């Protein structure tokens, strides 16, 4: 009963626990960052004990990594008392300091090597870059000038004169006969088979044969107009005013081989299609090649791709004629048309290590910019539907060119794998080699001087070309 009369003395009002203090707004983020740094440090230390080339080995590399970190901010007490009345037993938040990390003097390994420079990286995607240096600007000016050539051939008067010189009825009949053969061949192989070439392609093939066999005459060394004796090349001469007015910028000079004649013959290099239709002699093709050889390409609606056409060689769809057939090295192959421009080097050079020359006229990104500039200029005034169609053709062509390189690379890899012949190089094209055997353009001396003697002739040649690897 006495205990009931005992009254407990109330605590003074100053001893009441105050409300908890607010935490700093960035305390949680700092603590999380500190924890991640410690965890990353531990993982790096564990990985450094295993060599990179022998992950499964038990060897250890005495390399330590550390990350300098700041101390976490001090936490205010959640349930602290006033300093004058705080009891020694008042609850406190335990310290959450991260585990200690080794300091710099404790490291046993030398400083880490700096990371490699970006200049050492290869196969980085190329981005179009405007030309800035004088060399690239000169190359841009030359390509812009070359891109104007196909536009000159869109002259209605020129087209009428060309149609007047072509035996259209003969061309159409030969094309129809060949198209029927392709259709019969496809039908014999099944109803789902598609003819190899369409009627439009057969028209171009018939036109190419007529051009090579009946219309044009390939001139290596013109005959002397006085005694009809073969001539010998003497070099180049300046064009006469009449020749220059008709579009000849260069004139080849030849001398009669007859000792009793020794007359000179001039052969102007005309580029004007009007003049070429009248003279019916010359070298007309239009995929520009930096090594002074040009040809044409025709878009096949049937195949939905561009087809290589060399009228002077009477070759259809043999793009490897120059590299594998003539053993020629190429650098730039740029195709120009009235509605665009494209770098088609990958169509004619499948193995860069064997058949490519250095492309040093401008960086690749600059060339990409110039090609796009010409393409945009040609399509600027076209309607949206036409531009969309041409852009779709460009995408298909780019996919085709990429496929060419991938197939050539896969073939090279298959040769060095077990079971291969151990050689290098691209897959040989029998059509290109066969076409090179029947080459008619270029005299023997002229061909050898240009390094286009073909594989067999090149092997029988005397001194080795220093440009070859």
PDB file of C-alpha atoms in Angstrom, residues 158-305:
ATOM      1  CA  UNK A 158      21.806  15.398-130.154  1.00  0.00           C
ATOM      2  CA  UNK A 159      19.352  12.658-129.262  1.00  0.00           C
ATOM      3  CA  UNK A 160      17.533  13.089-132.577  1.00  0.00           C
ATOM      4  CA  UNK A 161      20.788  12.853-134.501  1.00  0.00           C
ATOM      5  CA  UNK A 162      21.799   9.753-132.549  1.00  0.00           C
ATOM      6  CA  UNK A 163      18.491   8.051-133.288  1.00  0.00           C
ATOM      7  CA  UNK A 164      18.941   8.943-136.950  1.00  0.00           C
ATOM      8  CA  UNK A 165      22.316   7.187-137.025  1.00  0.00           C
ATOM      9  CA  UNK A 166      21.101   3.986-135.338  1.00  0.00           C
ATOM     10  CA  UNK A 167      19.361   1.235-137.365  1.00  0.00           C
ATOM     11  CA  UNK A 168      16.464   0.970-134.913  1.00  0.00           C
ATOM     12  CA  UNK A 169      14.535  -1.709-136.768  1.00  0.00           C
ATOM     13  CA  UNK A 170      17.559  -3.994-136.832  1.00  0.00           C
ATOM     14  CA  UNK A 171      18.287  -3.345-133.164  1.00  0.00           C
ATOM     15  CA  UNK A 172      14.704  -4.086-132.101  1.00  0.00           C
ATOM     16  CA  UNK A 173      14.524  -7.306-134.094  1.00  0.00           C
ATOM     17  CA  UNK A 174      17.776  -8.648-132.658  1.00  0.00           C
ATOM     18  CA  UNK A 175      16.687  -7.652-129.157  1.00  0.00           C
ATOM     19  CA  UNK A 176      13.331  -9.397-129.502  1.00  0.00           C
ATOM     20  CA  UNK A 177      14.996 -12.570-130.750  1.00  0.00           C
ATOM     21  CA  UNK A 178      17.407 -12.640-127.826  1.00  0.00           C
ATOM     22  CA  UNK A 179      14.662 -11.833-125.302  1.00  0.00           C
ATOM     23  CA  UNK A 180      12.621 -14.773-126.616  1.00  0.00           C
ATOM     24  CA  UNK A 181      15.614 -17.040-126.087  1.00  0.00           C
ATOM     25  CA  UNK A 182      15.992 -15.895-122.486  1.00  0.00           C
ATOM     26  CA  UNK A 183      12.284 -16.460-121.844  1.00  0.00           C
ATOM     27  CA  UNK A 184      12.383 -19.954-123.384  1.00  0.00           C
ATOM     28  CA  UNK A 185      15.433 -20.823-121.298  1.00  0.00           C
ATOM     29  CA  UNK A 186      13.694 -19.682-118.101  1.00  0.00           C
ATOM     30  CA  UNK A 187      10.491 -21.595-119.007  1.00  0.00           C
ATOM     31  CA  UNK A 188      12.452 -24.802-119.506  1.00  0.00           C
ATOM     32  CA  UNK A 189      13.782 -24.562-115.940  1.00  0.00           C
ATOM     33  CA  UNK A 190      10.391 -24.125-114.278  1.00  0.00           C
ATOM     34  CA  UNK A 191       7.443 -21.782-114.102  1.00  0.00           C
ATOM     35  CA  UNK A 192       8.949 -19.869-111.172  1.00  0.00           C
ATOM     36  CA  UNK A 193      12.172 -19.041-113.012  1.00  0.00           C
ATOM     37  CA  UNK A 194      12.728 -15.502-114.226  1.00  0.00           C
ATOM     38  CA  UNK A 195      14.517 -14.715-117.509  1.00  0.00           C
ATOM     39  CA  UNK A 196      18.156 -13.737-117.081  1.00  0.00           C
ATOM     40  CA  UNK A 197      17.631 -10.416-118.893  1.00  0.00           C
ATOM     41  CA  UNK A 198      14.607  -8.427-119.981  1.00  0.00           C
ATOM     42  CA  UNK A 199      13.721  -6.936-123.360  1.00  0.00           C
ATOM     43  CA  UNK A 200      15.191  -3.541-122.474  1.00  0.00           C
ATOM     44  CA  UNK A 201      18.482  -5.197-121.547  1.00  0.00           C
ATOM     45  CA  UNK A 202      18.490  -7.052-124.867  1.00  0.00           C
ATOM     46  CA  UNK A 203      18.038  -3.751-126.710  1.00  0.00           C
ATOM     47  CA  UNK A 204      21.163  -2.374-124.999  1.00  0.00           C
ATOM     48  CA  UNK A 205      23.085  -5.579-125.767  1.00  0.00           C
ATOM     49  CA  UNK A 206      22.115  -5.396-129.444  1.00  0.00           C
ATOM     50  CA  UNK A 207      23.046  -1.713-129.545  1.00  0.00           C
ATOM     51  CA  UNK A 208      26.421  -2.510-127.979  1.00  0.00           C
ATOM     52  CA  UNK A 209      27.182  -5.154-130.608  1.00  0.00           C
ATOM     53  CA  UNK A 210      26.206  -2.833-133.448  1.00  0.00           C
ATOM     54  CA  UNK A 211      28.306  -0.024-131.965  1.00  0.00           C
ATOM     55  CA  UNK A 212      31.399  -2.212-131.668  1.00  0.00           C
ATOM     56  CA  UNK A 213      31.128  -4.198-134.902  1.00  0.00           C
ATOM     57  CA  UNK A 214      29.579  -1.784-137.412  1.00  0.00           C
ATOM     58  CA  UNK A 215      29.451   1.809-136.231  1.00  0.00           C
ATOM     59  CA  UNK A 216      32.592   2.753-134.327  1.00  0.00           C
ATOM     60  CA  UNK A 217      36.205   2.003-135.094  1.00  0.00           C
ATOM     61  CA  UNK A 218      38.657   1.660-132.257  1.00  0.00           C
ATOM     62  CA  UNK A 219      41.823   3.514-133.136  1.00  0.00           C
ATOM     63  CA  UNK A 220      45.142   2.444-131.680  1.00  0.00           C
ATOM     64  CA  UNK A 221      47.529   3.761-134.342  1.00  0.00           C
ATOM     65  CA  UNK A 222      45.745   5.385-137.308  1.00  0.00           C
ATOM     66  CA  UNK A 223      46.953   4.523-140.772  1.00  0.00           C
ATOM     67  CA  UNK A 224      48.749   7.108-142.820  1.00  0.00           C
ATOM     68  CA  UNK A 225      46.280   8.949-145.040  1.00  0.00           C
ATOM     69  CA  UNK A 226      48.941   9.273-147.784  1.00  0.00           C
ATOM     70  CA  UNK A 227      50.244   5.704-148.214  1.00  0.00           C
ATOM     71  CA  UNK A 228      47.953   3.732-145.828  1.00  0.00           C
ATOM     72  CA  UNK A 229      50.980   2.457-143.882  1.00  0.00           C
ATOM     73  CA  UNK A 230      50.694   1.937-140.111  1.00  0.00           C
ATOM     74  CA  UNK A 231      51.975   4.797-137.988  1.00  0.00           C
ATOM     75  CA  UNK A 232      54.076   5.076-134.845  1.00  0.00           C
ATOM     76  CA  UNK A 233      53.069   7.168-131.829  1.00  0.00           C
ATOM     77  CA  UNK A 234      55.160  10.312-131.329  1.00  0.00           C
ATOM     78  CA  UNK A 235      53.470  11.843-128.295  1.00  0.00           C
ATOM     79  CA  UNK A 236      50.953  14.620-127.789  1.00  0.00           C
ATOM     80  CA  UNK A 237      50.446  17.883-129.676  1.00  0.00           C
ATOM     81  CA  UNK A 238      48.506  21.069-129.016  1.00  0.00           C
ATOM     82  CA  UNK A 239      45.049  21.169-130.628  1.00  0.00           C
ATOM     83  CA  UNK A 240      44.518  23.400-133.637  1.00  0.00           C
ATOM     84  CA  UNK A 241      41.883  26.149-133.407  1.00  0.00           C
ATOM     85  CA  UNK A 242      39.399  24.038-135.427  1.00  0.00           C
ATOM     86  CA  UNK A 243      40.032  20.967-133.252  1.00  0.00           C
ATOM     87  CA  UNK A 244      39.721  22.971-130.063  1.00  0.00           C
ATOM     88  CA  UNK A 245      36.469  24.530-131.234  1.00  0.00           C
ATOM     89  CA  UNK A 246      35.021  21.046-131.668  1.00  0.00           C
ATOM     90  CA  UNK A 247      35.896  20.037-128.107  1.00  0.00           C
ATOM     91  CA  UNK A 248      39.324  18.394-128.437  1.00  0.00           C
ATOM     92  CA  UNK A 249      41.600  19.224-125.513  1.00  0.00           C
ATOM     93  CA  UNK A 250      44.325  16.737-126.492  1.00  0.00           C
ATOM     94  CA  UNK A 251      45.712  15.569-129.831  1.00  0.00           C
ATOM     95  CA  UNK A 252      47.731  12.381-130.305  1.00  0.00           C
ATOM     96  CA  UNK A 253      50.495  12.676-132.897  1.00  0.00           C
ATOM     97  CA  UNK A 254      51.588   9.735-135.088  1.00  0.00           C
ATOM     98  CA  UNK A 255      54.228   9.418-137.819  1.00  0.00           C
ATOM     99  CA  UNK A 256      54.133   7.107-140.813  1.00  0.00           C
ATOM    100  CA  UNK A 257      56.440   4.102-140.481  1.00  0.00           C
ATOM    101  CA  UNK A 258      57.253   4.185-144.198  1.00  0.00           C
ATOM    102  CA  UNK A 259      60.739   5.687-144.527  1.00  0.00           C
ATOM    103  CA  UNK A 260      59.814   7.129-147.903  1.00  0.00           C
ATOM    104  CA  UNK A 261      56.741   8.916-146.511  1.00  0.00           C
ATOM    105  CA  UNK A 262      57.212   9.866-142.834  1.00  0.00           C
ATOM    106  CA  UNK A 263      54.006  11.883-142.871  1.00  0.00           C
ATOM    107  CA  UNK A 264      52.357  12.912-139.615  1.00  0.00           C
ATOM    108  CA  UNK A 265      48.828  12.021-138.575  1.00  0.00           C
ATOM    109  CA  UNK A 266      46.838  13.864-135.930  1.00  0.00           C
ATOM    110  CA  UNK A 267      44.223  12.103-133.818  1.00  0.00           C
ATOM    111  CA  UNK A 268      42.136  14.619-131.792  1.00  0.00           C
ATOM    112  CA  UNK A 269      40.578  13.249-128.618  1.00  0.00           C
ATOM    113  CA  UNK A 270      37.031  14.530-129.094  1.00  0.00           C
ATOM    114  CA  UNK A 271      34.573  14.450-126.200  1.00  0.00           C
ATOM    115  CA  UNK A 272      31.671  16.171-127.956  1.00  0.00           C
ATOM    116  CA  UNK A 273      29.018  13.612-128.842  1.00  0.00           C
ATOM    117  CA  UNK A 274      27.988  15.575-131.960  1.00  0.00           C
ATOM    118  CA  UNK A 275      31.495  15.260-133.358  1.00  0.00           C
ATOM    119  CA  UNK A 276      31.770  11.602-132.362  1.00  0.00           C
ATOM    120  CA  UNK A 277      28.590  10.761-134.244  1.00  0.00           C
ATOM    121  CA  UNK A 278      30.054  12.390-137.336  1.00  0.00           C
ATOM    122  CA  UNK A 279      33.588  10.981-137.158  1.00  0.00           C
ATOM    123  CA  UNK A 280      32.502   7.550-135.780  1.00  0.00           C
ATOM    124  CA  UNK A 281      35.939   7.169-134.255  1.00  0.00           C
ATOM    125  CA  UNK A 282      36.957   7.614-130.658  1.00  0.00           C
ATOM    126  CA  UNK A 283      36.715   6.282-127.127  1.00  0.00           C
ATOM    127  CA  UNK A 284      33.304   6.998-125.577  1.00  0.00           C
ATOM    128  CA  UNK A 285      32.213   5.529-122.197  1.00  0.00           C
ATOM    129  CA  UNK A 286      31.085   7.141-118.976  1.00  0.00           C
ATOM    130  CA  UNK A 287      32.232   5.760-115.691  1.00  0.00           C
ATOM    131  CA  UNK A 288      35.194   7.978-114.975  1.00  0.00           C
ATOM    132  CA  UNK A 289      38.327   6.212-113.786  1.00  0.00           C
ATOM    133  CA  UNK A 290      41.335   8.070-112.416  1.00  0.00           C
ATOM    134  CA  UNK A 291      43.689   5.755-114.351  1.00  0.00           C
ATOM    135  CA  UNK A 292      42.528   7.130-117.758  1.00  0.00           C
ATOM    136  CA  UNK A 293      40.003   4.461-118.665  1.00  0.00           C
ATOM    137  CA  UNK A 294      36.273   5.060-118.837  1.00  0.00           C
ATOM    138  CA  UNK A 295      33.233   2.938-119.635  1.00  0.00           C
ATOM    139  CA  UNK A 296      29.466   3.027-119.168  1.00  0.00           C
ATOM    140  CA  UNK A 297      26.824   1.611-116.905  1.00  0.00           C
ATOM    141  CA  UNK A 298      23.168   1.012-117.781  1.00  0.00           C
ATOM    142  CA  UNK A 299      20.381   0.625-115.254  1.00  0.00           C
ATOM    143  CA  UNK A 300      18.518  -2.640-115.765  1.00  0.00           C
ATOM    144  CA  UNK A 301      14.864  -2.368-114.798  1.00  0.00           C
ATOM    145  CA  UNK A 302      14.610  -6.151-115.038  1.00  0.00           C
ATOM    146  CA  UNK A 303      17.457  -6.738-112.570  1.00  0.00           C
ATOM    147  CA  UNK A 304      16.931  -3.486-110.629  1.00  0.00           C
ATOM    148  CA  UNK A 305      20.629  -2.717-110.605  1.00  0.00           C
TER     149      UNK A 305
END
